[in-house]
Coordinates of C-alpha atoms and ligand atoms in Angstrom, one line a residue:
Chain A
M55 CA 71.2 46.1 19.4
S56 CA 69.3 47.0 22.5
S57 CA 70.5 45.9 25.9
A58 CA 67.1 44.6 27.1
P59 CA 67.2 41.0 28.3
R60 CA 66.9 38.8 25.3
K61 CA 65.3 35.5 25.0
S62 CA 67.5 32.6 23.9
V63 CA 65.8 30.5 21.3
L64 CA 68.5 28.2 20.3
S65 CA 71.6 27.5 22.3
V66 CA 74.4 25.1 21.3
K67 CA 77.0 24.2 23.9
D68 CA 80.2 22.4 23.2
L69 CA 78.8 20.4 20.3
H70 CA 80.9 17.5 19.0
V71 CA 79.9 15.5 15.9
S72 CA 81.9 12.9 14.1
Y73 CA 81.4 10.7 11.1
G74 CA 82.9 7.4 12.2
A75 CA 86.5 8.3 13.0
I76 CA 86.4 11.7 11.3
S77 CA 85.6 14.5 13.7
A78 CA 83.7 17.2 11.8
V79 CA 82.5 19.5 14.6
K80 CA 84.9 19.9 17.6
G81 CA 83.3 21.8 20.4
I82 CA 81.1 24.5 18.8
S83 CA 79.1 26.8 21.1
F84 CA 76.7 29.5 20.0
E85 CA 73.5 31.1 20.9
I86 CA 70.6 32.7 19.0
F87 CA 68.2 35.2 20.5
A88 CA 64.6 35.7 19.5
G89 CA 64.3 37.9 16.4
E90 CA 67.9 37.6 15.2
I91 CA 69.4 36.6 12.0
V92 CA 72.6 34.7 12.9
S93 CA 74.9 33.2 10.3
L94 CA 77.5 30.5 10.3
I95 CA 80.0 31.2 7.7
G96 CA 83.2 29.4 6.8
A97 CA 84.9 27.5 4.0
N98 CA 83.7 24.3 2.5
G99 CA 84.1 21.5 5.0
A100 CA 84.2 23.7 8.0
G101 CA 81.3 21.8 9.6
K102 CA 78.4 24.1 9.0
T103 CA 76.0 21.5 7.5
T104 CA 77.1 19.0 10.1
T105 CA 76.1 21.5 12.8
L106 CA 72.6 22.0 11.4
R107 CA 72.1 18.3 10.9
A108 CA 73.1 17.7 14.5
I109 CA 70.7 20.4 15.7
S110 CA 67.9 18.7 13.7
G111 CA 68.7 15.4 15.4
L112 CA 69.8 13.8 12.1
L113 CA 73.2 12.9 13.4
P114 CA 74.3 11.6 16.8
C115 CA 76.3 14.2 18.7
R116 CA 77.8 15.2 22.1
G117 CA 77.2 18.4 23.8
E118 CA 74.0 20.3 24.6
I119 CA 71.4 21.8 22.3
L120 CA 68.6 23.8 23.9
L121 CA 65.5 24.9 22.0
N122 CA 63.7 27.5 24.1
G123 CA 65.6 26.2 27.1
R124 CA 64.6 22.6 26.5
P125 CA 67.2 20.0 25.5
T126 CA 66.5 18.7 22.0
S127 CA 67.8 15.3 23.1
S128 CA 64.4 14.9 24.8
I129 CA 62.5 15.5 21.6
A130 CA 62.3 13.0 18.7
P131 CA 63.8 14.5 15.6
Y132 CA 60.5 14.2 13.7
N133 CA 58.8 16.2 16.5
L134 CA 61.2 19.1 16.4
V135 CA 59.1 20.8 13.7
T136 CA 56.2 20.9 16.1
H137 CA 58.4 22.8 18.5
G138 CA 59.1 25.5 15.9
L139 CA 62.5 24.3 14.6
V140 CA 62.4 24.1 10.9
H141 CA 65.3 23.2 8.6
S142 CA 65.7 23.8 4.9
P143 CA 68.7 21.5 4.4
E144 CA 71.7 21.5 2.1
G145 CA 70.7 20.2 -1.3
R146 CA 67.2 21.6 -0.5
G147 CA 65.6 18.4 0.5
I148 CA 62.9 18.5 -2.2
F149 CA 61.0 15.3 -2.9
L150 CA 61.7 15.0 -6.6
N151 CA 59.1 12.2 -6.9
L152 CA 56.3 14.5 -5.7
T153 CA 54.6 17.5 -7.2
V154 CA 55.4 21.0 -6.1
E155 CA 52.0 21.2 -4.3
E156 CA 52.6 17.9 -2.5
N157 CA 56.0 19.2 -1.4
L158 CA 54.4 22.3 0.0
K159 CA 51.7 20.4 1.8
L160 CA 54.3 18.2 3.5
G161 CA 55.6 21.4 5.0
A162 CA 52.3 21.6 6.9
Y163 CA 52.3 17.8 7.6
R164 CA 52.2 18.2 11.4
R165 CA 50.1 21.3 11.6
K166 CA 46.7 21.3 13.2
D167 CA 45.6 24.8 12.2
T168 CA 45.2 24.0 8.5
Q169 CA 42.5 26.5 7.9
D170 CA 45.1 29.2 7.5
L171 CA 47.0 27.2 5.0
P172 CA 45.5 28.5 1.7
R173 CA 46.2 32.1 2.9
E174 CA 49.8 31.2 3.8
M175 CA 50.3 29.5 0.5
E176 CA 49.2 32.6 -1.2
H177 CA 51.8 34.5 0.8
C178 CA 54.4 32.1 -0.5
F179 CA 53.2 32.8 -4.0
E180 CA 53.6 36.5 -3.4
L181 CA 57.2 35.9 -2.5
F182 CA 57.7 33.4 -5.4
P183 CA 55.1 33.8 -8.1
R184 CA 56.9 31.2 -10.1
L185 CA 55.8 28.4 -7.7
K186 CA 52.2 29.1 -8.4
E187 CA 52.7 28.4 -12.1
R188 CA 54.5 25.2 -11.4
L189 CA 52.2 24.0 -8.6
K190 CA 51.0 20.8 -10.4
A191 CA 54.4 20.1 -12.0
S192 CA 56.7 17.3 -10.7
A193 CA 59.3 18.9 -8.4
G194 CA 61.9 16.9 -10.4
T195 CA 61.4 19.3 -13.3
L196 CA 62.2 22.5 -11.3
S197 CA 65.4 24.5 -11.9
G198 CA 67.8 24.9 -9.0
G199 CA 66.4 28.3 -8.2
E200 CA 62.8 27.1 -8.2
Q201 CA 63.8 24.2 -5.9
Q202 CA 65.3 26.7 -3.5
M203 CA 62.1 28.8 -3.6
L204 CA 60.1 25.6 -3.0
S205 CA 62.3 24.6 -0.1
I206 CA 62.0 28.0 1.6
S207 CA 58.2 28.1 1.0
R208 CA 57.7 24.6 2.3
A209 CA 59.7 25.5 5.4
L210 CA 57.5 28.6 5.9
L211 CA 54.4 26.4 5.8
S212 CA 55.8 24.6 8.8
K213 CA 55.3 27.8 10.7
P214 CA 58.9 28.1 12.0
Q215 CA 59.9 29.9 15.1
V216 CA 63.5 29.3 14.2
L217 CA 64.3 28.7 10.5
M218 CA 67.6 27.1 9.6
L219 CA 68.7 27.7 6.0
D220 CA 71.6 25.8 4.7
E221 CA 73.2 27.7 1.7
P222 CA 70.0 29.1 0.2
S223 CA 72.1 30.9 -2.4
L224 CA 74.1 28.0 -3.6
G225 CA 74.2 27.6 -7.4
L226 CA 71.8 30.5 -8.1
A227 CA 72.1 33.3 -10.5
P228 CA 73.2 36.6 -8.9
R229 CA 69.8 38.3 -9.4
I230 CA 68.0 35.4 -7.6
V231 CA 70.6 35.4 -4.8
Q232 CA 69.8 39.1 -4.1
Q233 CA 66.1 38.1 -4.0
I234 CA 66.7 35.2 -1.6
F235 CA 68.6 37.4 0.8
Q236 CA 65.9 40.1 0.7
I237 CA 63.3 37.5 1.5
V238 CA 65.4 36.2 4.4
Q239 CA 65.3 39.8 5.8
K240 CA 61.6 40.1 5.2
L241 CA 60.9 36.8 7.0
N242 CA 63.0 38.0 9.9
S243 CA 61.0 41.3 10.0
E244 CA 57.9 39.1 10.2
G245 CA 59.2 37.6 13.4
I246 CA 61.1 34.5 12.4
T247 CA 64.4 33.9 14.0
I248 CA 66.9 32.8 11.4
L249 CA 70.0 30.6 11.5
L250 CA 71.7 31.1 8.1
V251 CA 74.5 29.0 6.8
E252 CA 76.4 30.5 3.9
Q253 CA 79.6 30.3 1.9
N254 CA 78.6 33.6 0.4
A255 CA 80.0 35.3 3.4
R256 CA 79.7 38.9 2.1
M257 CA 75.9 38.6 1.6
A258 CA 75.4 36.7 4.8
L259 CA 77.3 39.2 6.9
K260 CA 75.4 42.1 5.3
V261 CA 72.0 40.7 6.4
S262 CA 73.0 39.1 9.7
H263 CA 72.8 40.7 13.1
R264 CA 75.6 38.4 14.3
A265 CA 77.8 35.7 12.8
Y266 CA 80.1 32.9 13.8
V267 CA 83.0 32.1 11.6
L268 CA 83.7 28.3 11.6
E269 CA 87.1 26.8 10.7
T270 CA 87.7 23.0 10.7
G271 CA 84.9 22.3 13.2
K272 CA 85.6 25.2 15.6
V273 CA 84.3 28.7 16.0
R274 CA 87.2 31.0 15.1
V275 CA 85.6 34.4 15.6
S276 CA 82.2 35.7 16.2
G277 CA 80.6 39.1 16.4
E278 CA 78.2 41.5 14.8
G279 CA 77.7 41.1 11.1
R280 CA 78.8 44.6 10.0
V281 CA 81.8 44.5 12.4
L282 CA 83.0 41.2 10.8
L283 CA 82.4 42.7 7.4
A284 CA 84.8 45.5 8.2
D285 CA 87.4 43.2 9.8
P286 CA 90.6 43.1 7.6
Q287 CA 91.4 39.5 8.6
I288 CA 87.9 38.3 7.8
Q289 CA 88.1 40.3 4.5
A290 CA 91.3 38.6 3.6
A291 CA 90.2 35.1 4.5
Y292 CA 86.5 35.0 3.5
L293 CA 85.6 38.0 1.4
G294 CA 88.3 37.8 -1.2
H295 CA 90.2 41.0 -0.7
Chain B
M13 CA 39.8 -18.8 -30.7
E14 CA 37.3 -19.7 -28.0
E15 CA 40.0 -21.7 -26.3
F16 CA 42.3 -18.6 -26.5
L17 CA 39.6 -16.4 -24.8
Q18 CA 39.3 -18.9 -22.0
H19 CA 43.1 -18.8 -21.5
I20 CA 43.0 -15.0 -21.4
I21 CA 40.4 -15.2 -18.6
N22 CA 42.4 -17.8 -16.6
G23 CA 45.6 -15.9 -17.2
L24 CA 44.1 -12.7 -16.0
N25 CA 42.9 -14.4 -12.8
L26 CA 46.2 -15.8 -12.0
G27 CA 47.9 -12.5 -13.0
A28 CA 45.6 -10.5 -10.7
G29 CA 46.8 -12.8 -7.8
Y30 CA 50.5 -12.3 -8.8
A31 CA 49.9 -8.6 -9.1
L32 CA 48.5 -8.3 -5.6
I33 CA 51.5 -10.1 -4.1
A34 CA 53.9 -8.3 -6.3
L35 CA 52.6 -5.0 -4.9
G36 CA 53.8 -6.0 -1.5
Y37 CA 57.3 -6.8 -2.7
T38 CA 57.5 -3.6 -4.6
M39 CA 56.1 -1.3 -1.8
V40 CA 58.6 -2.6 0.7
Y41 CA 61.4 -2.3 -1.8
G42 CA 60.4 1.2 -2.6
I43 CA 60.8 2.2 1.0
L44 CA 63.6 0.1 2.3
Q45 CA 65.4 -1.0 -0.9
M46 CA 65.1 -4.5 0.5
I47 CA 63.5 -7.7 -0.8
N48 CA 61.1 -9.0 1.8
F49 CA 61.6 -12.7 1.2
A50 CA 59.2 -13.5 4.0
H51 CA 56.3 -11.9 2.0
S52 CA 55.6 -15.3 0.3
E53 CA 55.0 -16.8 3.7
V54 CA 52.8 -13.9 4.7
Y55 CA 50.7 -14.9 1.7
M56 CA 50.7 -18.6 2.9
I57 CA 49.6 -17.5 6.4
G58 CA 46.8 -15.6 4.8
A59 CA 45.4 -18.7 3.2
F60 CA 45.7 -20.7 6.4
S61 CA 44.1 -18.1 8.5
A62 CA 41.2 -18.1 6.1
F63 CA 41.2 -21.9 6.3
Y64 CA 41.1 -22.1 10.1
G65 CA 39.0 -19.0 10.5
S66 CA 36.4 -20.5 8.2
R67 CA 36.4 -23.7 10.2
F68 CA 36.1 -21.8 13.5
F69 CA 33.3 -19.5 12.3
N70 CA 31.6 -22.3 10.3
L71 CA 31.8 -20.1 7.2
T72 CA 31.4 -23.0 4.8
E73 CA 28.0 -23.8 6.1
H74 CA 26.5 -20.8 4.4
P75 CA 28.7 -20.1 1.4
G76 CA 28.0 -16.6 0.0
W77 CA 29.2 -13.1 0.0
G78 CA 29.1 -12.9 3.8
S79 CA 31.4 -15.9 4.2
F80 CA 33.6 -14.7 1.4
F81 CA 34.2 -11.3 2.9
A82 CA 34.6 -12.7 6.3
A83 CA 37.4 -15.0 5.0
L84 CA 38.9 -12.0 3.2
A85 CA 38.8 -10.0 6.4
L86 CA 40.4 -12.8 8.4
A87 CA 43.2 -13.2 5.9
I88 CA 43.8 -9.4 5.8
V89 CA 44.0 -9.0 9.5
A90 CA 46.3 -12.1 9.9
C91 CA 48.6 -10.9 7.1
S92 CA 48.8 -7.3 8.3
S93 CA 49.6 -8.4 11.8
L94 CA 52.3 -10.8 10.7
G95 CA 53.8 -8.2 8.3
L96 CA 53.9 -5.7 11.1
L97 CA 55.5 -8.2 13.5
I98 CA 58.2 -9.2 10.9
E99 CA 59.0 -5.5 10.3
R100 CA 59.1 -4.6 14.0
F101 CA 61.1 -7.6 15.3
A102 CA 63.1 -8.9 12.4
Y103 CA 63.9 -6.0 10.1
R104 CA 63.8 -2.8 12.2
P105 CA 66.7 -3.9 14.5
L106 CA 68.8 -4.3 11.3
R107 CA 67.7 -1.0 9.7
N108 CA 71.1 0.5 9.9
S109 CA 73.2 -2.6 9.2
P110 CA 74.4 -3.6 5.8
K111 CA 71.7 -4.6 3.3
T112 CA 73.0 -8.2 3.2
N113 CA 72.1 -8.7 6.9
A114 CA 68.5 -7.8 6.3
L115 CA 68.4 -10.0 3.3
I116 CA 69.7 -13.0 5.1
T117 CA 67.3 -12.3 8.0
A118 CA 64.4 -12.1 5.5
I119 CA 65.4 -15.5 4.1
G120 CA 65.6 -16.8 7.7
V121 CA 62.1 -15.5 8.6
S122 CA 60.8 -17.1 5.4
L123 CA 62.3 -20.5 6.2
F124 CA 61.2 -20.2 9.8
L125 CA 57.6 -19.6 8.8
Q126 CA 57.6 -22.4 6.2
F127 CA 58.8 -25.0 8.7
S128 CA 56.7 -23.7 11.5
G129 CA 53.8 -24.0 9.1
Q130 CA 54.6 -27.6 8.5
V131 CA 54.8 -28.3 12.2
V132 CA 51.6 -26.4 13.1
F133 CA 49.4 -27.0 10.1
G134 CA 50.9 -30.3 8.9
A135 CA 52.7 -30.8 5.7
D136 CA 49.8 -32.3 3.8
P137 CA 47.9 -30.0 1.4
K138 CA 44.5 -28.9 2.5
L139 CA 41.5 -27.7 0.5
F140 CA 40.7 -24.1 0.7
P141 CA 37.2 -23.7 2.2
S142 CA 34.3 -23.1 -0.1
V143 CA 33.2 -19.8 1.2
L144 CA 31.6 -19.0 -2.1
E145 CA 29.9 -21.2 -4.6
D146 CA 31.2 -21.0 -8.2
Y147 CA 28.9 -21.2 -11.2
A148 CA 29.0 -20.1 -14.8
L149 CA 27.8 -16.6 -15.3
W150 CA 28.1 -16.6 -19.0
T151 CA 28.8 -19.3 -21.5
Y152 CA 29.8 -19.0 -25.2
G153 CA 30.6 -22.2 -26.8
N154 CA 33.4 -23.7 -24.7
V155 CA 34.2 -20.4 -23.1
Q156 CA 32.9 -19.9 -19.6
L157 CA 33.0 -16.8 -17.4
R158 CA 32.5 -18.0 -13.9
L159 CA 31.6 -16.2 -10.7
F160 CA 35.1 -16.8 -9.3
D161 CA 36.6 -15.2 -12.3
V162 CA 34.5 -12.1 -11.9
T163 CA 35.0 -12.0 -8.2
I164 CA 38.8 -12.4 -8.4
L165 CA 39.1 -9.7 -11.1
S166 CA 36.8 -7.2 -9.4
V167 CA 38.1 -7.6 -5.9
A168 CA 41.7 -7.3 -7.1
C169 CA 40.7 -4.2 -9.1
V170 CA 39.0 -2.6 -6.1
A171 CA 42.0 -3.4 -3.9
M172 CA 44.4 -1.8 -6.4
L173 CA 42.2 1.3 -6.9
L174 CA 42.0 1.7 -3.1
L175 CA 45.8 1.4 -2.9
N176 CA 46.2 3.9 -5.6
F177 CA 43.9 6.4 -3.9
F178 CA 45.7 5.8 -0.6
I179 CA 49.1 6.4 -2.0
Q180 CA 48.3 9.3 -4.4
R181 CA 45.6 11.2 -2.5
T182 CA 45.9 10.8 1.2
R183 CA 48.2 12.5 3.6
V184 CA 49.8 9.3 4.8
G185 CA 50.2 8.0 1.3
T186 CA 52.0 11.2 0.4
A187 CA 54.2 10.8 3.4
M188 CA 54.9 7.3 2.2
R189 CA 56.1 8.5 -1.1
A190 CA 58.2 11.1 0.7
V191 CA 59.8 8.5 2.9
S192 CA 60.6 6.3 -0.1
F193 CA 62.5 9.3 -1.6
S194 CA 64.5 10.3 1.5
F195 CA 64.2 9.3 5.2
R196 CA 66.2 12.4 6.2
S197 CA 64.1 14.9 4.3
A198 CA 60.9 13.2 5.5
T199 CA 62.0 13.5 9.1
L200 CA 62.6 17.2 8.6
M201 CA 58.9 17.5 7.5
G202 CA 57.9 15.9 10.9
I203 CA 57.1 12.5 9.4
N204 CA 57.8 9.6 11.7
V205 CA 59.6 7.3 9.3
N206 CA 59.2 4.2 11.5
T207 CA 55.4 4.7 11.5
I208 CA 55.3 5.0 7.8
I209 CA 57.4 1.9 7.3
M210 CA 55.0 0.0 9.6
V211 CA 52.1 1.3 7.5
T212 CA 53.9 0.1 4.4
F213 CA 54.2 -3.4 5.7
I214 CA 50.6 -3.5 6.9
V215 CA 49.2 -2.4 3.6
G216 CA 51.6 -4.6 1.5
S217 CA 50.8 -7.7 3.7
A218 CA 47.0 -7.0 3.5
L219 CA 47.3 -7.2 -0.3
A220 CA 49.0 -10.6 0.0
G221 CA 46.0 -11.6 2.3
V222 CA 43.6 -10.5 -0.4
G223 CA 45.6 -12.5 -3.0
S224 CA 45.7 -15.6 -0.8
V225 CA 41.9 -15.8 -0.6
L226 CA 41.4 -15.0 -4.3
L227 CA 43.9 -17.6 -5.5
G228 CA 42.6 -20.0 -2.8
L229 CA 39.1 -19.9 -4.3
K230 CA 40.4 -20.7 -7.8
Y231 CA 43.2 -23.1 -7.1
S232 CA 41.9 -24.6 -3.8
K233 CA 44.9 -26.5 -2.6
I234 CA 46.9 -24.9 0.2
D235 CA 50.1 -26.1 2.0
P236 CA 52.8 -24.5 4.1
L237 CA 55.2 -24.3 1.2
M238 CA 52.6 -22.8 -1.2
G239 CA 54.2 -19.4 -0.9
T240 CA 57.6 -20.3 -2.3
L241 CA 56.7 -20.7 -6.0
I242 CA 54.0 -18.1 -6.1
G243 CA 56.1 -15.7 -4.1
L244 CA 59.0 -16.2 -6.6
K245 CA 56.7 -15.6 -9.5
A246 CA 55.2 -12.5 -7.9
F247 CA 58.7 -11.2 -7.2
V248 CA 59.7 -11.8 -10.8
A249 CA 56.5 -9.9 -11.8
A250 CA 57.6 -7.0 -9.6
V251 CA 61.1 -7.0 -11.1
L252 CA 59.5 -7.2 -14.6
G253 CA 57.5 -4.1 -13.9
G254 CA 60.4 -2.3 -12.4
I255 CA 60.8 -3.0 -8.7
G256 CA 59.6 -0.1 -6.6
N257 CA 57.1 0.9 -9.2
L258 CA 53.5 0.2 -8.3
P259 CA 51.7 0.2 -11.7
G260 CA 54.7 -1.8 -12.9
A261 CA 53.9 -4.5 -10.3
V262 CA 50.3 -4.7 -11.6
V263 CA 51.4 -4.9 -15.2
G264 CA 54.2 -7.4 -14.4
G265 CA 51.8 -9.6 -12.5
L266 CA 49.2 -9.7 -15.3
L267 CA 51.9 -10.4 -17.9
M268 CA 53.3 -13.1 -15.7
G269 CA 49.9 -14.7 -15.2
L270 CA 49.0 -14.5 -18.9
S271 CA 52.3 -15.8 -20.1
E272 CA 52.2 -18.7 -17.7
E273 CA 48.7 -19.7 -18.8
M274 CA 49.8 -19.5 -22.5
V275 CA 53.0 -21.4 -22.0
V276 CA 51.0 -24.2 -20.3
A277 CA 48.3 -24.1 -22.9
Y278 CA 50.4 -23.9 -26.1
L279 CA 53.8 -25.3 -25.1
S280 CA 53.9 -27.7 -22.2
S281 CA 53.0 -27.6 -18.5
T282 CA 56.5 -28.7 -17.9
Y283 CA 57.6 -25.1 -18.5
R284 CA 55.0 -23.6 -16.2
D285 CA 57.5 -22.8 -13.5
A286 CA 60.6 -22.5 -15.7
L287 CA 59.0 -19.4 -17.2
A288 CA 59.5 -17.4 -14.1
F289 CA 63.1 -18.3 -13.8
G290 CA 63.7 -17.7 -17.5
L291 CA 62.0 -14.4 -17.3
L292 CA 64.0 -13.3 -14.3
I293 CA 67.3 -14.2 -15.9
F294 CA 66.2 -12.5 -19.1
I295 CA 65.2 -9.2 -17.4
L296 CA 68.3 -9.1 -15.3
L297 CA 70.4 -9.5 -18.5
V298 CA 68.5 -7.2 -20.8
K299 CA 66.8 -4.5 -18.6
P300 CA 67.4 -4.9 -14.9
S301 CA 65.3 -1.8 -14.2
G302 CA 62.3 -3.5 -15.6
L303 CA 59.6 -2.2 -17.9
F304 CA 58.7 1.0 -16.0
G305 CA 61.7 1.4 -13.7
Q306 CA 64.0 4.3 -14.3
S307 CA 67.4 3.8 -12.8
K308 CA 66.9 6.8 -10.6
V309 CA 69.6 8.4 -8.6
E310 CA 68.3 9.5 -5.3
K311 CA 69.9 12.4 -3.6
V312 CA 69.9 12.6 0.1
Ligands
LIG119 N1 78.5 11.9 5.4 C1 79.7 12.2 5.7 N2 80.6 11.2 6.0 C2 81.9 11.5 6.3 N3 82.4 12.8 6.4 C3 81.6 13.8 6.2 C4 80.2 13.6 5.8 N4 79.6 14.8 5.6 C5 80.6 15.7 5.9 N5 81.7 15.1 6.2 C6 83.0 15.8 6.6 O1 82.7 16.6 7.7 C7 83.4 17.9 7.5 C8 82.4 19.0 7.6 O2 81.5 18.9 6.5 P1 80.2 19.8 6.4 O3 79.5 19.9 7.7 O4 79.4 19.3 5.2 O5 80.9 21.2 6.0 P2 80.3 22.5 5.4 O6 78.8 22.4 5.4 O7 80.8 23.6 6.3 O8 80.8 22.7 4.0 C9 84.1 17.8 6.2 O9 85.5 17.5 6.5 C10 83.4 16.7 5.5 O10 84.3 16.1 4.6
LIG120 MG1 77.5 22.5 3.7

């Protein structure tokens, strides 16, 4: 990557999160610059989801989280989306009691510039034509893959500056996984900074500029995606060699 | 047969009242999974604010639609404000504590309002103000369809249609359904969950206010403990329809009103109130999720 000064969009410093007596995140620090795809990878239970939840203000935490230089502790969690931080959560966070269309519109719940919305929805349908067919259907009737498409589309309608995706490939057929990762890259090329959480480390490292490997609540190594991909230790531990 | 028709009319009136109150129970339950036991006292306060408001504004001097809607507005404003206060100061501080704490608090608020009512309004029953004059619109043999009957049914209908429009078609209504599904996911959409919960209490309490004026017209006696039995029956109606389910609350309310009327007419008025308890026990044993409730598993 270029050595020009880069703008830090999201900066996490010495983050600690616990669930009661269980400490899930033990002093994680990382930084994301404008225009990057950064992934957090690591085994199940490493603390990836917990980290994203803490960033979104859904869990109490210690440490500092800066969004465009501003501490997120000074922003109510429900206002983060208006500051450009958008989170497609683990489990996809779809409202199964609403229709697909209502779910999509909730993505734009806080937007003032709603005149662009129809065009942006069309853009989502270009990415995921299936959603257009299911627009009036109850979201509860969607397959896992369709729910994932809905979750990503809905997040896009929030107009993210930083998009956090928690395991977008989980439980999907290989063909759809490919498609999801292609879309992640496409969105990035359209200017969205992406924080990607994945257990599918190989795919994640391939598309990421940089990555952090989490182990039991701590960052074990970090580096450029393709460097980590070639690292024998990483290969042994996370890529199944 | 004529007699039966008359009982249907009466039962529907009573049922419409139960339905309006049941909607408040079911809305709050749908969002907070909590039974707002103070809702019956919100209903009682609605009747008393119409009573004192009518006196203050001399509404009974010129009975008619103006006075009726003024009384309705008074009850709605009083109930919404009270519902809002109860949520803000009694329930919200307990939002993250175990459900039993909120439940006990709800019962406490309910008792507090009942006894405060007795102190402030006096324990003696009062007559609901005649803000509207009743007369027979249509007579067929012994069957009468009176102005109050039509008023009660149409106002209840309009209130329910407005509610349905609000919940299904508006931005805030959609947010309300989203919050009822998951606080966390709703927050990620930028929805202020506290605001939506406040709106839920305001709307649910307003419906109890509407119910208090409609039933006040028809049954005329009001007292500080009037909420207990009606509240219980409306609650049973909500459980019957499947608590958390809005159309269920309406159907449950109407069934409750109709069956109470029929029990009194064809069995004995002794069983009037036993019906609700019997029904509650029966539902809990046979189908706790109610007529329309699906035992849904919510993922967070
Ligand atoms: N709601 C919870 N209550 C208690 N412990 C939790 C909860 N969620 C996660 N944990 C624990 O926190 C640790 C990190 O979990 P998580 O952040 O979900 O990991 P990952 O997303 O990397 O799989 C795990 O040990 C997990 O058991
Ligand atoms: Mg996870």
